[in-house]
mmCIF file of C-alpha atoms in Angstrom:
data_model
loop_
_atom_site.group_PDB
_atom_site.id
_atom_site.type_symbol
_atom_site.label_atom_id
_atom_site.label_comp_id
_atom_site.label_asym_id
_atom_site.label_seq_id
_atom_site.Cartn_x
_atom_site.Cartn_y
_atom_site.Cartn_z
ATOM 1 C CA UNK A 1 24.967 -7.695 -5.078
ATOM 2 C CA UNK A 2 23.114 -9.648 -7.553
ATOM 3 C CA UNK A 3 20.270 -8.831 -9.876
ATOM 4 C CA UNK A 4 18.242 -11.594 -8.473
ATOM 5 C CA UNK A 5 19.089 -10.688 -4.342
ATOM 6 C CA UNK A 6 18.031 -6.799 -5.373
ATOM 7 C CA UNK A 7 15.206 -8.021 -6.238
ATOM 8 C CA UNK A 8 14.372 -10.674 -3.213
ATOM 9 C CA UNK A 9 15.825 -7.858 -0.898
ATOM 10 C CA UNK A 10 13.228 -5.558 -2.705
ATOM 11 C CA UNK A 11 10.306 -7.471 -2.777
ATOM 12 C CA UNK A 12 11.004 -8.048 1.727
ATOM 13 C CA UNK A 13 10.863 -4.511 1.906
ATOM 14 C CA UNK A 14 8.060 -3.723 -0.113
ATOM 15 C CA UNK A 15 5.933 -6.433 1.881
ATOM 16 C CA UNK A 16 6.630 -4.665 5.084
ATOM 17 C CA UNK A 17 5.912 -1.477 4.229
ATOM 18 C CA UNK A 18 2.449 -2.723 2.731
ATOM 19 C CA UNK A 19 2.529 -4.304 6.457
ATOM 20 C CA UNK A 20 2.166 -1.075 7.979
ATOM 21 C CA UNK A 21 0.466 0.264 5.825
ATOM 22 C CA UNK A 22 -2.536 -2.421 6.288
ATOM 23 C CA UNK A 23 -2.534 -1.734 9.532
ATOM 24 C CA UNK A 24 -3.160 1.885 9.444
ATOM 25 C CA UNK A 25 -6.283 1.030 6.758
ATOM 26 C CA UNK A 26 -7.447 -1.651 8.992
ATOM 27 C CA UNK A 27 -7.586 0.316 12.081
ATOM 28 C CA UNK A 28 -8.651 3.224 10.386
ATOM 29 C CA UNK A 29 -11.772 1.986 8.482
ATOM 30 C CA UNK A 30 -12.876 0.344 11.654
ATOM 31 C CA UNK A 31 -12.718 -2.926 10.027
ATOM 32 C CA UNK A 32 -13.425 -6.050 12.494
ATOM 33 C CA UNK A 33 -10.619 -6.211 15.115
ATOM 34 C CA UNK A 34 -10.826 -9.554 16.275
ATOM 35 C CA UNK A 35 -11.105 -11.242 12.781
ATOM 36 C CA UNK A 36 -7.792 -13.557 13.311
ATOM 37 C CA UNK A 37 -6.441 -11.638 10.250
ATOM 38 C CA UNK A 38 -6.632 -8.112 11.798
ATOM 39 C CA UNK A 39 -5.056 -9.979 15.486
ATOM 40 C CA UNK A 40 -2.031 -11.031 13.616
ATOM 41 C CA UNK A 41 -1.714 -7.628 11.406
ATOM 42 C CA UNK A 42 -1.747 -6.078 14.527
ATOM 43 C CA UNK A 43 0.304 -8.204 16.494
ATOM 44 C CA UNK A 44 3.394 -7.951 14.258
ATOM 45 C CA UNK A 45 3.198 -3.814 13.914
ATOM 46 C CA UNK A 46 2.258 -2.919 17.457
ATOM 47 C CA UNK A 47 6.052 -2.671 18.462
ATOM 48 C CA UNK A 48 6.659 0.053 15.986
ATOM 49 C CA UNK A 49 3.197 1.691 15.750
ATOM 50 C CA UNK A 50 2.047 2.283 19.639
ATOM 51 C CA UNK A 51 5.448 4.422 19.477
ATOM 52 C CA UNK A 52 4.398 7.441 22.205
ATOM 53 C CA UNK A 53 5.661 9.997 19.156
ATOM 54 C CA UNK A 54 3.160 8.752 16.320
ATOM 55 C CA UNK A 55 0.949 6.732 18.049
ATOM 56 C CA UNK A 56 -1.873 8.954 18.193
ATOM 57 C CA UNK A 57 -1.635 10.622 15.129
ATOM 58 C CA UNK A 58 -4.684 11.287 12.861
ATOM 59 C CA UNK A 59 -5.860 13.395 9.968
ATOM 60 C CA UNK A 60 -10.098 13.585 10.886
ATOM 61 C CA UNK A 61 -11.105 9.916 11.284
ATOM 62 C CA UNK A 62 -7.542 8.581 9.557
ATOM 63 C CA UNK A 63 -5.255 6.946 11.936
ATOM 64 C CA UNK A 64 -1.567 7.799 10.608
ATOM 65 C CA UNK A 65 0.716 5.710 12.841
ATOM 66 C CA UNK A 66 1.157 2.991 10.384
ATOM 67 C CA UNK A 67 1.798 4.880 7.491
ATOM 68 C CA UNK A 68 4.532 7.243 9.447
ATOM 69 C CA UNK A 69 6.154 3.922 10.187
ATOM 70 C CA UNK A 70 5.885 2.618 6.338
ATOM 71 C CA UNK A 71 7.617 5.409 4.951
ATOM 72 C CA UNK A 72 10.338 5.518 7.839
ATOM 73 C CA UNK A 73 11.128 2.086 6.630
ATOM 74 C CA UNK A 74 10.965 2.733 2.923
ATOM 75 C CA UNK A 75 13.114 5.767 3.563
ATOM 76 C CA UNK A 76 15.639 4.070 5.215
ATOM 77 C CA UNK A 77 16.128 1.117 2.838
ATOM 78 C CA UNK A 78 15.903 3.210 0.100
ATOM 79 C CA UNK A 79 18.911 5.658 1.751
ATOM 80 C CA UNK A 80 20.653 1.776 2.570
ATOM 81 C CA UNK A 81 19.938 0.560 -1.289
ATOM 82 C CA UNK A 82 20.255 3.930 -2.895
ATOM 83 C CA UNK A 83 23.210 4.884 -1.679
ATOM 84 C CA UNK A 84 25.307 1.641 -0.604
ATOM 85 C CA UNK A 85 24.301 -0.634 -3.268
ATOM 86 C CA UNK A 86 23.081 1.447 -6.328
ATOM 87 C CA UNK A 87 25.169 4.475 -5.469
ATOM 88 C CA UNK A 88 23.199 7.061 -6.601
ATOM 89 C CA UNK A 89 22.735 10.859 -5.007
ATOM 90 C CA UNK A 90 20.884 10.948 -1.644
ATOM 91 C CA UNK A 91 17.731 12.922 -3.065
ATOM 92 C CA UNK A 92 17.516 10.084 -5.630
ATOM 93 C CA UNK A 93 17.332 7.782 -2.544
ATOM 94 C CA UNK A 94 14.606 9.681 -0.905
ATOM 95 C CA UNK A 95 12.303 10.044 -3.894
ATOM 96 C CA UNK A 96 12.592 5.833 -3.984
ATOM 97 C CA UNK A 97 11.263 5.768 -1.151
ATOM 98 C CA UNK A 98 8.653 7.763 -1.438
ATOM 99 C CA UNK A 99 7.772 6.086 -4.436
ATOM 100 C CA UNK A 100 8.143 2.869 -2.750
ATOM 101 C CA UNK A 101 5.221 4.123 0.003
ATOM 102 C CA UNK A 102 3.520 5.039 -2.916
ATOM 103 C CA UNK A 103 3.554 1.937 -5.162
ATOM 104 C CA UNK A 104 2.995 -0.561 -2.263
ATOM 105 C CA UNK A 105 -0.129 1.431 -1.218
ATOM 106 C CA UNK A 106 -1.311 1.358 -4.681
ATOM 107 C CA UNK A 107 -0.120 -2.346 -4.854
ATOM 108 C CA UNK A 108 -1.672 -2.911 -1.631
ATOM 109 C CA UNK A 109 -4.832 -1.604 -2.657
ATOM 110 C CA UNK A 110 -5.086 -3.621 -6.109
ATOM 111 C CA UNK A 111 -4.582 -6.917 -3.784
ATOM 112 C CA UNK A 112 -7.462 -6.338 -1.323
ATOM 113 C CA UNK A 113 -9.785 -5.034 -4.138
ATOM 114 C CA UNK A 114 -9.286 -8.529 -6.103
ATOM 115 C CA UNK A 115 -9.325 -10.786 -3.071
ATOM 116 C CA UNK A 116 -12.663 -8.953 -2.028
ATOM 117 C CA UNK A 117 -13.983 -9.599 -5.262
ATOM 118 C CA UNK A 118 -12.648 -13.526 -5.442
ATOM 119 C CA UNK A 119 -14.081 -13.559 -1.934
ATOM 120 C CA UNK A 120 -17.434 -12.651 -2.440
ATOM 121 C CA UNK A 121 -17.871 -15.525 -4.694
ATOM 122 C CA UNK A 122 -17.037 -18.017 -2.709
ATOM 123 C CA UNK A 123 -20.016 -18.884 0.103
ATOM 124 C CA UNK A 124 -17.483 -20.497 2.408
ATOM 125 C CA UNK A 125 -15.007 -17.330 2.352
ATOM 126 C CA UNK A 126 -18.232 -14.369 3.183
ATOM 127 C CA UNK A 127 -15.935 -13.597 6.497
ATOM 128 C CA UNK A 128 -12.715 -12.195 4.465
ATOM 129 C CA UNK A 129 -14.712 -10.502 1.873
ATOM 130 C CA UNK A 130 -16.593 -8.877 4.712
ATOM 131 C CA UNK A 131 -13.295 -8.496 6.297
ATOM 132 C CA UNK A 132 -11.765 -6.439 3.094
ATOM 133 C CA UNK A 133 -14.843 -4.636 1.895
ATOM 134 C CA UNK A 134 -14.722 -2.967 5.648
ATOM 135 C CA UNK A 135 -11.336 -2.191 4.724
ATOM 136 C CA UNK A 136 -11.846 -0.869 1.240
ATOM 137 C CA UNK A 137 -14.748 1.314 2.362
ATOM 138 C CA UNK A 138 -12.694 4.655 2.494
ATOM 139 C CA UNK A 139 -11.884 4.382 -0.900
ATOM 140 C CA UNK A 140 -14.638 2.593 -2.527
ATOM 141 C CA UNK A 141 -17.655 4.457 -0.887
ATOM 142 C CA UNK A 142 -17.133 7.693 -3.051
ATOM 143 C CA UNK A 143 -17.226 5.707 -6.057
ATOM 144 C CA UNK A 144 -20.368 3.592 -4.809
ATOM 145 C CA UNK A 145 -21.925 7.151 -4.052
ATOM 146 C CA UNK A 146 -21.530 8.406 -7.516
ATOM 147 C CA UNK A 147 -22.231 4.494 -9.267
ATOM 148 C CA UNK A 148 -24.257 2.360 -7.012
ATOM 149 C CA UNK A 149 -24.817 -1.452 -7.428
ATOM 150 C CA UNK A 150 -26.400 -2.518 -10.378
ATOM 151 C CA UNK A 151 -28.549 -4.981 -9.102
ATOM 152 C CA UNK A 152 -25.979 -7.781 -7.836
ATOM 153 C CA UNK A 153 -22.969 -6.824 -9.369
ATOM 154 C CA UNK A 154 -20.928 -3.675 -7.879
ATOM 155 C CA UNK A 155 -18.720 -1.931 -10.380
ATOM 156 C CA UNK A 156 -16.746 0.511 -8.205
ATOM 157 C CA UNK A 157 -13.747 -2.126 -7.574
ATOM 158 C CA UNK A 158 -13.339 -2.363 -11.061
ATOM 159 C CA UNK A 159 -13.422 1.692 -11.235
ATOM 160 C CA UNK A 160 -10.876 1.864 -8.388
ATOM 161 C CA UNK A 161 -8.667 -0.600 -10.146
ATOM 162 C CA UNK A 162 -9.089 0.973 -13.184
ATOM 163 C CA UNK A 163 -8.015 4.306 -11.959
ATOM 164 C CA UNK A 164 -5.042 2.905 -9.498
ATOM 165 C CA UNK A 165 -3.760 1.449 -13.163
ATOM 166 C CA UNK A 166 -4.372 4.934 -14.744
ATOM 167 C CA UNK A 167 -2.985 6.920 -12.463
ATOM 168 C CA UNK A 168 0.465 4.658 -12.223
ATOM 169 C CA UNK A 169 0.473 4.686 -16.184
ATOM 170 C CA UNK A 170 0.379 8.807 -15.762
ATOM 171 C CA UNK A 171 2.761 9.090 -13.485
ATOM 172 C CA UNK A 172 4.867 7.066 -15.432
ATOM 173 C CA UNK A 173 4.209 9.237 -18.681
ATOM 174 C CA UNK A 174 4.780 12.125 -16.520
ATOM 175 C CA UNK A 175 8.288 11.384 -15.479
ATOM 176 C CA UNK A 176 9.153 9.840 -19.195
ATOM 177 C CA UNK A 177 8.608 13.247 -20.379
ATOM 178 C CA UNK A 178 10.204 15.335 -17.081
ATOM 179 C CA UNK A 179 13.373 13.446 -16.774
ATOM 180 C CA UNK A 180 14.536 9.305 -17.354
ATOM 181 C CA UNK A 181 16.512 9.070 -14.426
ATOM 182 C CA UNK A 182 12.476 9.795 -12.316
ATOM 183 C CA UNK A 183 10.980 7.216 -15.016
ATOM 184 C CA UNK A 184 13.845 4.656 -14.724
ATOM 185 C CA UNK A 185 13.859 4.779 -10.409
ATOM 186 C CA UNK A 186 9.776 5.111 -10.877
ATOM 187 C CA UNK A 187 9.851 1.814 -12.787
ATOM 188 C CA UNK A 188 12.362 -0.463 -10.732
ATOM 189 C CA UNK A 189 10.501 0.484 -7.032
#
């Protein structure tokens, strides 16, 4: 396989794991069903996520259907990838995708913190940056709590981002020093 059809094949599978994964932080921050955004979202995951098995799964208030389904599918294209096209050991394969579930959430994340923020700018787009601040609430209400508003301007998406960043750059650091092979699969997922 070629560099450039890893990479396409890569980039498919990364966007349907984030997939999943939207839908479990859509449905689980109680963000506004019928917006046409959360319809379709749902739409195209409802085949895998009202599975009877994980369906109703939850941690407190934290639906975790979607993200049981996002690192299934990680999983297995990372045991497909790892081991068919890479050909490297099966724990190798696992730990890419987990870091796969890992880097699209963060990835995921970073993408609906910046389009809230272009959002709110724009008058004629108030709907979708209502629509993604409901769905960034989990995360960015315990920053808001400790650093509220300053008058019009709300700093904790930049403090999120900021620490999403941070916390990739450690983990990064972290496996650069542990072992190269856990950098090296840490940097191409």
């Amino acid at each position: 396989m070629s560099p450039n059809m890893y990479w396409i094949v890569m980039y498919i599978i990364t966007a349907v794991v984030m997939l999943f994964q939207l839908r479990t932080l859509l449905q689980s921050s109680g963000a506004d069903y019928y917006h046409p955004f959360s319809q379709a979202v749902t739409k195209l995951t409802n085949p895998l996520v009202n599975v009877p098995v994980w369906r109703n799964v939850r941690a407190g208030h934290f639906w975790l259907a979607g993200f049981i389904v996002a690192l299934v599918v990680a999983l297995v294209a990372w045991l497909v990838i790892g081991l068919l096209m890479l050909q490297i050991p099966i724990f190798f394969s696992l730990l890419g995708g987990v870091f796969l579930f890992t880097k699209s959430l963060g990835y995921l994340i970073i993408c609906l913190l910046l389009a809230q923020a272009l959002c709110s700018w724009l008058p004629a787009t108030r709907e979708w940056s209502f629509l993604f601040a409901q769905t960034t609430a989990p995360i960015t209400a315990p920053v808001q709590r400790l650093i509220p508003p300053i008058g019009m301007i709300d700093i904790s998406l930049m403090v999120v981002l900021i620490a999403i960043y941070a916390l990739n750059s450690l983990i990064y650091k972290l496996f650069s020093v542990l072992s190269y092979d856990l950098m090296m699969l840490w940097r191409i997922v």
